[in-house]
Tab-separated table of C-alpha atoms and ligand atoms in Angstrom:
chain	number	residue	atom	x	y	z
A	17	MET	CA	-221.805	19.804	-62.317
A	18	SER	CA	-219.128	17.160	-62.701
A	19	ASN	CA	-218.735	13.738	-61.119
A	20	ASN	CA	-214.965	13.766	-61.392
A	21	HIS	CA	-214.158	14.439	-57.710
A	22	VAL	CA	-215.029	11.302	-55.839
A	23	SER	CA	-213.893	9.275	-52.901
A	24	THR	CA	-211.557	6.483	-53.922
A	25	ASN	CA	-213.975	3.583	-53.447
A	26	LEU	CA	-216.962	5.083	-55.190
A	27	VAL	CA	-217.818	3.279	-58.446
A	28	ARG	CA	-219.174	5.719	-61.009
A	29	ILE	CA	-221.579	4.053	-63.432
A	30	VAL	CA	-222.820	6.140	-66.333
A	31	ILE	CA	-225.660	5.015	-68.586
A	32	LEU	CA	-226.081	6.650	-71.985
A	33	GLY	CA	-229.660	6.670	-73.269
A	34	GLY	CA	-232.981	6.750	-71.447
A	35	GLY	CA	-235.099	4.457	-73.607
A	36	TYR	CA	-236.183	0.941	-72.657
A	37	ALA	CA	-232.618	-0.318	-72.381
A	38	GLY	CA	-231.140	2.634	-70.485
A	39	VAL	CA	-233.959	2.965	-67.958
A	40	MET	CA	-234.127	-0.780	-67.287
A	41	ALA	CA	-230.342	-0.906	-66.858
A	42	ALA	CA	-230.338	2.023	-64.429
A	43	LEU	CA	-233.173	0.688	-62.291
A	44	ARG	CA	-231.827	-2.886	-62.209
A	45	LEU	CA	-228.430	-1.542	-61.202
A	46	ALA	CA	-229.926	0.558	-58.424
A	47	ASN	CA	-231.659	-2.572	-57.124
A	48	ARG	CA	-228.597	-4.752	-57.287
A	49	THR	CA	-226.142	-2.269	-55.780
A	50	ARG	CA	-228.116	-1.124	-52.731
A	51	GLY	CA	-225.708	-0.619	-49.869
A	52	GLU	CA	-222.695	-0.496	-52.208
A	53	SER	CA	-220.652	2.627	-52.817
A	54	VAL	CA	-221.897	3.465	-56.301
A	55	GLN	CA	-223.098	6.539	-58.126
A	56	ILE	CA	-225.482	5.841	-61.017
A	57	THR	CA	-226.005	8.574	-63.602
A	58	LEU	CA	-228.211	8.333	-66.690
A	59	VAL	CA	-227.898	10.795	-69.573
A	60	ASN	CA	-230.688	11.298	-72.091
A	61	GLY	CA	-231.342	13.950	-74.701
A	62	ARG	CA	-235.014	14.231	-73.770
A	63	ASP	CA	-236.300	14.721	-70.267
A	64	THR	CA	-239.246	12.358	-70.660
A	65	PHE	CA	-239.473	8.620	-71.326
A	66	ILE	CA	-240.643	7.951	-74.885
A	67	GLU	CA	-242.677	4.779	-75.310
A	68	ARG	CA	-241.279	4.198	-78.756
A	69	THR	CA	-243.277	1.047	-79.437
A	70	ARG	CA	-246.353	3.262	-79.582
A	71	LEU	CA	-245.028	5.947	-81.936
A	72	HIS	CA	-247.236	4.706	-84.779
A	73	GLU	CA	-250.185	5.572	-82.532
A	74	ALA	CA	-248.765	9.072	-82.134
A	75	THR	CA	-248.772	9.529	-85.937
A	76	VAL	CA	-252.565	9.685	-85.753
A	77	GLY	CA	-252.511	11.934	-82.695
A	78	ASN	CA	-252.755	9.358	-79.861
A	79	HIS	CA	-249.819	10.229	-77.662
A	80	PRO	CA	-248.759	7.719	-75.044
A	81	PRO	CA	-247.959	9.144	-71.599
A	82	ALA	CA	-244.397	10.482	-71.373
A	83	PRO	CA	-243.328	10.307	-67.713
A	84	PRO	CA	-240.450	12.593	-66.645
A	85	LEU	CA	-237.199	10.631	-66.452
A	86	SER	CA	-236.173	12.559	-63.341
A	87	THR	CA	-239.195	11.069	-61.544
A	88	MET	CA	-238.800	7.533	-62.932
A	89	LEU	CA	-235.148	7.453	-61.944
A	90	GLY	CA	-235.040	9.821	-58.964
A	91	GLU	CA	-237.271	7.549	-56.887
A	92	ALA	CA	-234.560	4.896	-57.182
A	93	GLY	CA	-231.750	7.310	-56.268
A	94	ILE	CA	-230.399	7.554	-59.843
A	95	HIS	CA	-228.983	10.882	-60.953
A	96	PHE	CA	-230.557	12.052	-64.232
A	97	VAL	CA	-228.655	14.371	-66.571
A	98	HIS	CA	-230.745	15.978	-69.278
A	99	GLY	CA	-228.370	16.416	-72.188
A	100	TRP	CA	-227.077	15.142	-75.515
A	101	VAL	CA	-224.036	12.919	-75.585
A	102	LYS	CA	-221.487	14.448	-77.946
A	103	GLY	CA	-218.476	12.214	-77.547
A	104	LEU	CA	-216.906	9.351	-75.711
A	105	ASP	CA	-213.258	8.934	-74.705
A	106	PRO	CA	-212.718	5.305	-73.650
A	107	ALA	CA	-209.031	5.889	-72.885
A	108	ARG	CA	-209.827	8.613	-70.327
A	109	ARG	CA	-213.147	7.008	-69.388
A	110	THR	CA	-215.066	10.206	-69.945
A	111	VAL	CA	-218.203	11.260	-71.795
A	112	GLN	CA	-218.743	14.720	-73.251
A	113	ILE	CA	-222.282	15.994	-73.118
A	114	ASP	CA	-224.226	19.152	-73.886
A	115	ALA	CA	-226.250	19.448	-70.708
A	116	ILE	CA	-229.586	21.220	-71.055
A	117	GLN	CA	-230.520	23.670	-68.315
A	118	ALA	CA	-233.983	24.534	-67.013
A	119	ASP	CA	-233.984	27.635	-69.280
A	120	ARG	CA	-233.193	25.272	-72.264
A	121	ALA	CA	-229.684	26.728	-72.649
A	122	SER	CA	-227.050	24.036	-73.049
A	123	HIS	CA	-223.508	23.903	-71.786
A	124	PRO	CA	-220.690	21.385	-72.236
A	125	GLN	CA	-220.023	18.989	-69.405
A	126	THR	CA	-217.685	16.035	-68.890
A	127	LEU	CA	-218.726	12.958	-66.966
A	128	ALA	CA	-216.163	10.437	-65.766
A	129	TYR	CA	-217.062	6.779	-65.412
A	130	ASP	CA	-215.664	3.533	-64.095
A	131	LYS	CA	-218.302	1.465	-65.921
A	132	LEU	CA	-220.446	2.656	-68.791
A	133	ILE	CA	-223.610	1.196	-70.303
A	134	TYR	CA	-224.106	2.359	-73.878
A	135	ALA	CA	-227.834	2.306	-74.726
A	136	LEU	CA	-228.366	5.084	-77.262
A	137	GLY	CA	-230.937	3.093	-79.228
A	138	SER	CA	-231.740	3.796	-82.849
A	139	PHE	CA	-233.790	6.006	-85.134
A	140	THR	CA	-235.400	5.661	-88.564
A	141	ALA	CA	-232.767	5.336	-91.265
A	142	LEU	CA	-233.115	8.061	-93.892
A	143	SER	CA	-229.734	7.858	-95.548
A	144	GLY	CA	-230.404	4.663	-97.532
A	145	LEU	CA	-232.780	6.347	-99.971
A	146	PRO	CA	-231.789	9.516	-101.851
A	147	GLY	CA	-234.383	12.229	-101.272
A	148	ALA	CA	-235.837	10.593	-98.144
A	149	ALA	CA	-234.462	13.276	-95.815
A	150	GLU	CA	-236.115	16.000	-97.942
A	151	TYR	CA	-239.382	14.395	-98.999
A	152	ALA	CA	-240.340	11.816	-96.359
A	153	LEU	CA	-241.086	12.065	-92.654
A	154	PRO	CA	-239.771	9.445	-90.215
A	155	VAL	CA	-242.058	8.156	-87.474
A	156	GLU	CA	-240.014	10.155	-84.920
A	157	ARG	CA	-241.643	13.236	-86.466
A	158	HIS	CA	-245.047	11.921	-85.462
A	159	ASP	CA	-246.381	15.369	-84.616
A	160	ALA	CA	-245.635	16.666	-88.112
A	161	ILE	CA	-247.183	13.502	-89.605
A	162	ALA	CA	-250.304	13.878	-87.433
A	163	THR	CA	-250.701	17.524	-88.480
A	164	ARG	CA	-250.321	16.693	-92.191
A	165	LEU	CA	-252.718	13.741	-91.983
A	166	ALA	CA	-255.393	15.888	-90.382
A	167	GLN	CA	-255.059	18.422	-93.239
A	168	LEU	CA	-255.118	16.001	-96.176
A	169	PRO	CA	-258.287	16.014	-98.307
A	170	SER	CA	-260.258	12.892	-99.158
A	171	GLY	CA	-258.431	10.657	-101.645
A	172	ALA	CA	-254.992	12.096	-100.818
A	173	ARG	CA	-252.183	9.542	-101.163
A	174	VAL	CA	-250.086	8.447	-98.199
A	175	LEU	CA	-247.088	6.300	-99.062
A	176	VAL	CA	-245.378	4.271	-96.318
A	177	ILE	CA	-241.885	3.232	-97.390
A	178	GLY	CA	-240.894	-0.119	-95.893
A	179	ALA	CA	-243.061	-3.051	-94.857
A	180	GLY	CA	-241.288	-4.346	-91.761
A	181	LEU	CA	-243.110	-4.490	-88.452
A	182	THR	CA	-242.989	-0.711	-87.984
A	183	GLY	CA	-244.110	0.091	-91.536
A	184	LEU	CA	-247.045	-2.279	-91.188
A	185	GLU	CA	-248.089	-0.742	-87.883
A	186	VAL	CA	-247.856	2.792	-89.277
A	187	ALA	CA	-249.750	2.038	-92.512
A	188	THR	CA	-252.592	0.163	-90.816
A	189	GLU	CA	-252.925	2.718	-88.025
A	190	ILE	CA	-253.346	5.511	-90.594
A	191	ALA	CA	-255.638	3.498	-92.889
A	192	GLU	CA	-257.966	2.666	-90.007
A	193	ARG	CA	-258.024	6.197	-88.556
A	194	TYR	CA	-258.352	7.955	-91.946
A	195	PRO	CA	-260.396	5.648	-94.221
A	196	HIS	CA	-260.866	8.517	-96.698
A	197	LEU	CA	-257.128	8.562	-97.498
A	198	ALA	CA	-255.457	6.263	-100.062
A	199	VAL	CA	-252.760	4.483	-98.047
A	200	ALA	CA	-250.097	2.470	-99.884
A	201	MET	CA	-246.942	0.641	-98.830
A	202	VAL	CA	-243.875	-0.052	-100.906
A	203	THR	CA	-241.215	-2.634	-100.178
A	204	GLY	CA	-238.294	-4.161	-102.028
A	205	SER	CA	-239.206	-7.561	-100.595
A	206	LYS	CA	-242.507	-9.329	-99.848
A	207	VAL	CA	-244.946	-8.300	-97.147
A	208	GLY	CA	-244.848	-10.587	-94.132
A	209	GLN	CA	-242.184	-12.839	-95.579
A	210	ASP	CA	-240.899	-13.697	-92.100
A	211	LEU	CA	-244.298	-14.973	-90.962
A	212	ALA	CA	-245.786	-18.463	-90.968
A	213	PRO	CA	-248.292	-19.123	-93.805
A	214	ALA	CA	-251.248	-18.537	-91.456
A	215	GLY	CA	-249.749	-15.199	-90.402
A	216	GLN	CA	-249.111	-14.157	-94.003
A	217	ARG	CA	-252.694	-14.960	-95.000
A	218	TYR	CA	-254.101	-13.046	-92.066
A	219	LEU	CA	-251.849	-10.057	-92.707
A	220	ARG	CA	-252.721	-9.800	-96.401
A	221	ASN	CA	-256.394	-10.059	-95.602
A	222	ALA	CA	-256.127	-7.364	-92.929
A	223	LEU	CA	-254.297	-5.001	-95.312
A	224	ARG	CA	-256.930	-5.616	-97.991
A	225	LYS	CA	-259.798	-4.961	-95.555
A	226	LEU	CA	-258.193	-1.700	-94.456
A	227	GLY	CA	-257.698	-0.719	-98.106
A	228	VAL	CA	-253.890	-0.570	-97.912
A	229	GLU	CA	-252.429	-0.987	-101.387
A	230	VAL	CA	-249.184	-2.987	-101.372
A	231	HIS	CA	-246.346	-2.573	-103.870
A	232	GLU	CA	-244.051	-5.529	-103.288
A	233	GLN	CA	-240.652	-6.295	-104.789
A	234	THR	CA	-240.422	-2.667	-105.786
A	235	ARG	CA	-237.026	-1.278	-104.878
A	236	LEU	CA	-237.057	2.517	-104.722
A	237	ALA	CA	-234.206	4.437	-106.331
A	238	ARG	CA	-235.046	7.897	-104.982
A	239	LEU	CA	-237.725	10.250	-103.753
A	240	GLU	CA	-238.640	13.508	-105.422
A	241	ASP	CA	-241.170	16.096	-104.401
A	242	GLY	CA	-244.467	14.152	-104.375
A	243	MET	CA	-243.050	11.154	-106.241
A	244	ALA	CA	-241.232	7.907	-105.417
A	245	ILE	CA	-239.170	6.582	-108.310
A	246	ALA	CA	-238.537	2.828	-108.419
A	247	ALA	CA	-235.338	1.274	-109.735
A	248	ASN	CA	-237.314	-0.109	-112.690
A	249	GLY	CA	-238.547	3.394	-113.540
A	250	ALA	CA	-242.075	2.966	-112.142
A	251	THR	CA	-243.430	5.967	-110.270
A	252	LEU	CA	-245.568	6.176	-107.142
A	253	PRO	CA	-247.054	9.617	-106.507
A	254	PHE	CA	-247.795	10.734	-102.933
A	255	ASP	CA	-249.106	13.664	-100.960
A	256	LEU	CA	-247.355	12.479	-97.792
A	257	SER	CA	-244.627	9.900	-97.547
A	258	ILE	CA	-243.484	8.238	-94.334
A	259	MET	CA	-240.108	6.561	-94.113
A	260	SER	CA	-240.065	3.285	-92.259
A	261	ALA	CA	-237.433	1.192	-93.968
A	262	GLY	CA	-235.149	0.175	-91.127
A	263	PHE	CA	-233.302	1.599	-88.133
A	264	ALA	CA	-229.934	3.368	-87.982
A	265	VAL	CA	-227.750	3.987	-84.929
A	266	SER	CA	-225.642	6.845	-83.571
A	267	LYS	CA	-222.135	7.383	-84.979
A	268	LEU	CA	-220.733	7.980	-81.499
A	269	ALA	CA	-219.533	4.421	-80.852
A	270	ARG	CA	-217.657	4.228	-84.126
A	271	GLU	CA	-216.189	7.726	-83.641
A	272	ALA	CA	-214.988	6.703	-80.185
A	273	GLY	CA	-213.104	3.778	-81.708
A	274	LEU	CA	-215.300	1.026	-80.249
A	275	ALA	CA	-215.545	-2.154	-82.298
A	276	VAL	CA	-218.824	-1.882	-84.221
A	277	ASN	CA	-220.572	-3.751	-87.021
A	278	GLY	CA	-221.295	-2.261	-90.449
A	279	ARG	CA	-224.357	-0.487	-89.115
A	280	GLY	CA	-222.433	1.063	-86.208
A	281	GLN	CA	-223.855	-1.142	-83.414
A	282	VAL	CA	-221.432	-1.870	-80.580
A	283	LEU	CA	-220.136	-5.439	-80.789
A	284	VAL	CA	-220.514	-7.155	-77.438
A	285	ASP	CA	-219.249	-10.425	-76.043
A	286	PRO	CA	-221.491	-12.965	-74.292
A	287	TYR	CA	-221.236	-10.844	-71.105
A	288	LEU	CA	-222.537	-7.818	-73.043
A	289	ARG	CA	-219.212	-5.993	-72.737
A	290	SER	CA	-217.774	-4.163	-75.707
A	291	VAL	CA	-215.315	-6.543	-77.345
A	292	SER	CA	-212.809	-3.683	-77.596
A	293	GLN	CA	-213.466	-1.806	-74.308
A	294	PRO	CA	-214.512	-4.151	-71.488
A	295	ALA	CA	-215.397	-1.267	-69.132
A	296	ILE	CA	-218.185	-0.443	-71.585
A	297	TYR	CA	-221.319	-2.581	-71.775
A	298	ALA	CA	-223.917	-2.100	-74.492
A	299	ALA	CA	-227.562	-3.072	-74.770
A	300	GLY	CA	-230.651	-2.512	-76.868
A	301	ASP	CA	-230.782	-1.374	-80.474
A	302	ALA	CA	-227.299	0.164	-80.194
A	303	ALA	CA	-225.667	-3.216	-79.545
A	304	THR	CA	-225.251	-6.552	-81.233
A	305	MET	CA	-223.431	-9.790	-80.451
A	306	GLU	CA	-219.945	-10.261	-81.815
A	307	GLU	CA	-219.536	-12.519	-84.810
A	308	GLY	CA	-219.447	-16.171	-83.842
A	309	CYS	CA	-222.049	-15.892	-81.079
A	310	PRO	CA	-224.791	-18.309	-82.038
A	311	VAL	CA	-227.570	-15.745	-82.006
A	312	THR	CA	-228.690	-12.756	-83.988
A	313	LEU	CA	-230.529	-10.114	-82.050
A	314	ARG	CA	-233.481	-8.291	-83.568
A	315	MET	CA	-233.680	-4.548	-82.894
A	316	ALA	CA	-236.704	-4.606	-80.600
A	317	CYS	CA	-237.957	-3.635	-77.202
A	318	ALA	CA	-238.259	-7.392	-76.685
A	319	THR	CA	-234.466	-7.544	-76.987
A	320	ALA	CA	-233.564	-4.250	-75.295
A	321	LEU	CA	-235.104	-5.104	-71.921
A	322	PRO	CA	-233.407	-8.486	-71.357
A	323	MET	CA	-230.052	-7.248	-72.657
A	324	SER	CA	-230.067	-4.180	-70.454
A	325	ALA	CA	-231.224	-6.020	-67.330
A	326	HIS	CA	-228.481	-8.573	-67.911
A	327	ALA	CA	-225.810	-5.925	-68.583
A	328	ALA	CA	-226.843	-4.242	-65.324
A	329	GLU	CA	-226.650	-7.551	-63.446
A	330	ASN	CA	-223.116	-8.021	-64.739
A	331	VAL	CA	-222.004	-4.507	-63.837
A	332	ALA	CA	-223.450	-5.074	-60.362
A	333	ARG	CA	-221.543	-8.366	-60.154
A	334	THR	CA	-218.288	-6.545	-60.862
A	335	VAL	CA	-219.108	-4.044	-58.099
A	336	ARG	CA	-219.740	-6.919	-55.684
A	337	GLY	CA	-216.605	-8.716	-56.878
A	338	ILE	CA	-218.305	-11.821	-58.223
A	339	ALA	CA	-218.046	-13.485	-61.616
A	340	GLU	CA	-220.084	-12.131	-64.484
A	341	GLU	CA	-222.493	-14.434	-66.263
A	342	PRO	CA	-223.085	-14.898	-69.988
A	343	PHE	CA	-226.335	-13.641	-71.477
A	344	ARG	CA	-229.121	-16.159	-72.078
A	345	PHE	CA	-232.209	-15.265	-73.973
A	346	GLY	CA	-234.807	-16.501	-76.418
A	347	TYR	CA	-237.666	-14.998	-78.344
A	348	PHE	CA	-241.252	-16.112	-77.857
A	349	VAL	CA	-243.583	-13.977	-79.979
A	350	ARG	CA	-243.550	-11.143	-82.492
A	351	CYS	CA	-246.510	-8.762	-82.327
A	352	ILE	CA	-247.818	-6.483	-85.070
A	353	SER	CA	-250.747	-4.174	-84.386
A	354	LEU	CA	-253.019	-3.663	-87.399
A	355	GLY	CA	-254.943	-0.593	-86.332
A	356	ARG	CA	-256.568	-0.374	-82.920
A	357	ARG	CA	-258.926	-3.325	-83.276
A	358	ALA	CA	-256.694	-6.155	-84.475
A	359	ALA	CA	-253.175	-7.476	-84.200
A	360	LEU	CA	-251.173	-10.417	-85.388
A	361	VAL	CA	-249.176	-12.316	-82.805
A	362	GLN	CA	-246.724	-14.671	-84.474
A	363	PHE	CA	-245.263	-17.332	-82.183
A	364	VAL	CA	-241.554	-17.816	-82.831
A	365	ASP	CA	-238.865	-20.145	-81.580
A	366	ALA	CA	-236.064	-18.936	-79.372
A	367	ALA	CA	-234.057	-17.897	-82.435
A	368	ASP	CA	-236.977	-15.789	-83.712
A	369	ARG	CA	-238.004	-18.216	-86.488
A	370	PRO	CA	-241.772	-18.390	-87.003
A	371	ARG	CA	-243.688	-21.340	-85.625
A	372	ARG	CA	-246.981	-22.440	-87.156
A	373	TRP	CA	-249.220	-20.736	-84.611
A	374	VAL	CA	-250.607	-17.225	-84.682
A	375	LEU	CA	-253.146	-15.242	-82.708
A	376	THR	CA	-255.176	-12.755	-84.676
A	377	GLY	CA	-257.913	-10.142	-84.468
A	378	ARG	CA	-259.093	-8.857	-81.097
A	379	VAL	CA	-257.372	-11.690	-79.238
A	380	GLY	CA	-254.098	-10.711	-80.906
A	381	MET	CA	-254.726	-7.073	-79.991
A	382	TRP	CA	-255.447	-8.008	-76.384
A	383	VAL	CA	-252.145	-9.882	-76.182
A	384	LYS	CA	-250.135	-7.117	-77.866
A	385	GLU	CA	-251.702	-4.398	-75.721
A	386	ASN	CA	-251.041	-6.343	-72.555
A	387	ILE	CA	-247.421	-6.942	-73.514
A	388	LEU	CA	-246.937	-3.179	-74.000
A	389	ARG	CA	-248.600	-2.466	-70.644
A	390	TRP	CA	-246.520	-5.162	-68.972
A	391	VAL	CA	-243.356	-3.523	-70.350
A	392	MET	CA	-244.242	-0.212	-68.716
A	393	SER	CA	-245.363	-1.807	-65.461
A	394	SER	CA	-242.110	-3.795	-65.420
A	395	LEU	CA	-240.113	-0.578	-65.713
A	396	HIS	CA	-242.134	1.146	-63.011
A	397	GLY	CA	-241.942	-1.994	-60.841
A	398	GLU	CA	-238.151	-1.956	-61.050
A	399	LYS	CA	-238.143	1.293	-59.079
A	400	ARG	CA	-238.858	-0.812	-55.990
A	401	ARG	CA	-237.617	-4.348	-56.684
A	402	ALA	CA	-235.765	-6.285	-59.366
A	403	THR	CA	-238.804	-8.164	-60.630
A	404	TYR	CA	-238.440	-8.140	-64.434
A	405	MET	CA	-237.608	-11.575	-65.846
A	406	TRP	CA	-237.177	-12.734	-69.413
A	407	PRO	CA	-237.303	-16.066	-71.230
A	408	GLN	CA	-233.881	-17.672	-71.061
A	409	LEU	CA	-234.930	-20.240	-73.647
A	410	GLN	CA	-231.719	-20.423	-75.560
A	411	SER	CA	-228.088	-20.648	-74.707
A	412	THR	CA	-227.118	-17.562	-76.601
A	413	VAL	CA	-223.475	-17.817	-75.681
A	414	ALA	CA	-220.703	-19.001	-77.877
A	415	PRO	CA	-218.354	-21.457	-76.254
A	416	LEU	CA	-216.200	-19.335	-73.993
A	417	ARG	CA	-212.981	-18.155	-75.526
A	418	GLU	CA	-209.815	-19.104	-73.760
A	419	THR	CA	-209.264	-15.618	-72.324
A	420	GLN	CA	-212.796	-15.467	-70.928
A	421	THR	CA	-212.452	-18.887	-69.338
A	422	THR	CA	-209.271	-17.717	-67.650
A	423	GLU	CA	-210.972	-14.516	-66.462
A	424	LEU	CA	-213.852	-16.500	-65.041
A	425	GLN	CA	-211.547	-18.914	-63.285
A	426	GLN	CA	-209.622	-15.984	-61.798
A	427	ALA	CA	-212.838	-14.227	-60.715
A	428	GLN	CA	-214.109	-17.415	-59.116
A	429	GLY	CA	-210.805	-17.882	-57.339
B	520	FAD	C1	-243.475	2.552	-84.313
B	520	FAD	C2	-242.612	1.513	-83.646
B	520	FAD	C3	-243.222	0.390	-83.102
B	520	FAD	C4	-242.437	-0.598	-82.480
B	520	FAD	N1	-243.066	-1.695	-81.952
B	520	FAD	C5	-242.324	-2.632	-81.311
B	520	FAD	C6	-242.954	-3.772	-80.700
B	520	FAD	O1	-244.169	-3.953	-80.786
B	520	FAD	N2	-242.166	-4.669	-80.059
B	520	FAD	C7	-240.810	-4.513	-79.957
B	520	FAD	O2	-240.148	-5.362	-79.354
B	520	FAD	N3	-240.186	-3.440	-80.514
B	520	FAD	C8	-240.908	-2.509	-81.192
B	520	FAD	N4	-240.279	-1.411	-81.740
B	520	FAD	C9	-238.816	-1.281	-81.630
B	520	FAD	C10	-238.445	-0.668	-80.265
B	520	FAD	O3	-239.117	0.545	-80.071
B	520	FAD	C11	-236.954	-0.439	-80.167
B	520	FAD	O4	-236.286	-1.617	-80.510
B	520	FAD	C12	-236.595	-0.018	-78.737
B	520	FAD	O5	-237.103	1.275	-78.513
B	520	FAD	C13	-235.095	-0.079	-78.468
B	520	FAD	O6	-234.864	0.371	-77.163
B	520	FAD	P1	-233.509	1.158	-76.791
B	520	FAD	O7	-233.608	1.530	-75.362
B	520	FAD	O8	-232.364	0.380	-77.272
B	520	FAD	O9	-233.550	2.464	-77.694
B	520	FAD	P2	-234.542	3.704	-77.709
B	520	FAD	O10	-235.892	3.326	-77.245
B	520	FAD	O11	-234.389	4.262	-79.077
B	520	FAD	O12	-233.926	4.696	-76.635
B	520	FAD	C14	-232.693	5.356	-76.861
B	520	FAD	C15	-232.670	6.651	-76.063
B	520	FAD	O13	-231.401	7.273	-76.230
B	520	FAD	C16	-231.588	8.654	-76.480
B	520	FAD	N5	-230.451	9.141	-77.254
B	520	FAD	C17	-230.058	8.784	-78.505
B	520	FAD	N6	-228.938	9.427	-78.865
B	520	FAD	C18	-228.615	10.229	-77.827
B	520	FAD	C19	-227.540	11.126	-77.553
B	520	FAD	N7	-226.579	11.368	-78.432
B	520	FAD	N8	-227.520	11.765	-76.363
B	520	FAD	C20	-228.484	11.544	-75.442
B	520	FAD	N9	-229.513	10.712	-75.621
B	520	FAD	C21	-229.574	10.053	-76.793
B	520	FAD	C22	-232.894	8.710	-77.266
B	520	FAD	O14	-233.462	10.004	-77.180
B	520	FAD	C23	-233.714	7.646	-76.525
B	520	FAD	O15	-234.363	8.199	-75.410
B	520	FAD	C24	-241.033	-0.430	-82.384
B	520	FAD	C25	-240.420	0.720	-82.921
B	520	FAD	C26	-241.198	1.671	-83.542
B	520	FAD	C27	-240.526	2.908	-84.112
C-alpha cells in the first residue's frame, strides 16, 4: 500500500519509530488534529510496544507486557505500518521501508510525507569496544541473556561492562535474582559520579550488599573469548559478559544528509525541527538540540516523552496554521532501580545536575515503579485525550535567531 495518491489538502504525517517518543508523538498528534484533514502513519520494525526502561528486568526473565502497536494506535485512528525503515529522501519527502506482511515476508514500500517525525531511538553501542559484538550480549538480547543466566553454575562470573544507569540496573537485577553468581561491573570512570554524596554512599552500599564487585577507572581495550583486557593489561575473566556502555543511534539520518552530531543524532532547533530539513522534526534518543541551545538532553524516556509531545504539538500547529512554540523542559529526578526491592531516586535541577536530596530503599522503589507505571498510563491515556504534561522548569530555548524571529512574526501576522 502507498500513501502517495491523496487529495490536495490532506496533510500526510509520517512518524518513524514506535518507542516512547514515536507513540507519544502519534497519539498527541491524533488528539490535536481531530477534525483536520490529516493522515497519521507510524512505522516501526516491531509490531509490539517495547517498554525499554524495563529491559533489565527481562534479562532475568521478567518480561513486561508488550501491547500490539496496531491496537495502541488504531484506537486513535493512526495507521500502523509494521516494517523497517531503510532510507529517507528529504528532497522528495519520501521514506523507503521494508514492510513486513502477516506471513513475515517483507516487501519494499515508499511512503510520502508532508511532515515527518524522526523517533528511531537508540540501541546499545557495541562498536566502541573491539570484540564486544562477538563476546558480549547487549541488553536488547535479553532473552539470550536470561537463557544463559539460568544455565550458569554457582560461582560463574558475569561481567557488566559500563556503570551508567542502565549498567547499574542490569548488574543489580542479576545479582539479586542470582545470588550464587559472581557479578562484577567494569567502568572507565567512577561509579555514581553524577550523584550527590548521599546518593553515592547509598549506591556503593547497595552494590556491596548485593555482592557486586566494582572495577572502577579501568578502561577496557578489547574483549576476547571469556576475557576482558584492560588498557593497562589487567584481565577480567567472565563466563557471560553484558555490554552496557552507552547508546548508539541509527545511521539513517546521517545517510539521508540531515545535520547530525558526532553520534548521529538529528540536530534540532528550539522548535524540534531538523536544523537542515524543517519539514522533519526529531524527538527522543535519536535527537539532540543544536549547538548553542542552553540545554543538553540526556538520552532517556524522561526526555523522549516531553520532546515528542512537543514536536507533535508543533506539527499540529502548522496544520492549524498557527505559530509554533519553542520547547521548554526541565529535569526533576533520576531513578535507578537496584534489584526489585530498592531504588535510588536522585533529585536533580532542571539542567539534570544533582541536588542534595535522594530517596532510597523501598521508598525509592515505590517512586521509580510508579513513574514507570505513570509513563504507560500516560501513553494509554493519550488514546482518548491529550493529558500528558511535563515539567517546563527551564527555558531550554536559545535566544531566537533572526530568521526564526522573522518566521514567527510572519506566522503571527
Ligand atoms: C535497561 C534500560 C533501562 C532504562 N531505564 C530508564 C529509566 O528508568 N528512565 C529513563 O528516563 N530512561 C531509561 N532508559 C532509557 C530509555 O529507555 C530510552 O531513552 C527511551 O527508550 C528512548 O525512547 P525513544 O522512543 O527515543 O526510543 P526507543 O524506545 O528506542 O524506540 C525506538 C523505536 O524505533 C524502532 N526502530 C529503530 N530503528 C528502526 C528502523 N530502522 N525501522 C523501524 N523501526 C525502527 C525501535 O524498534 C523502537 O521501537 C533505560 C534504557 C534501558 C536500556
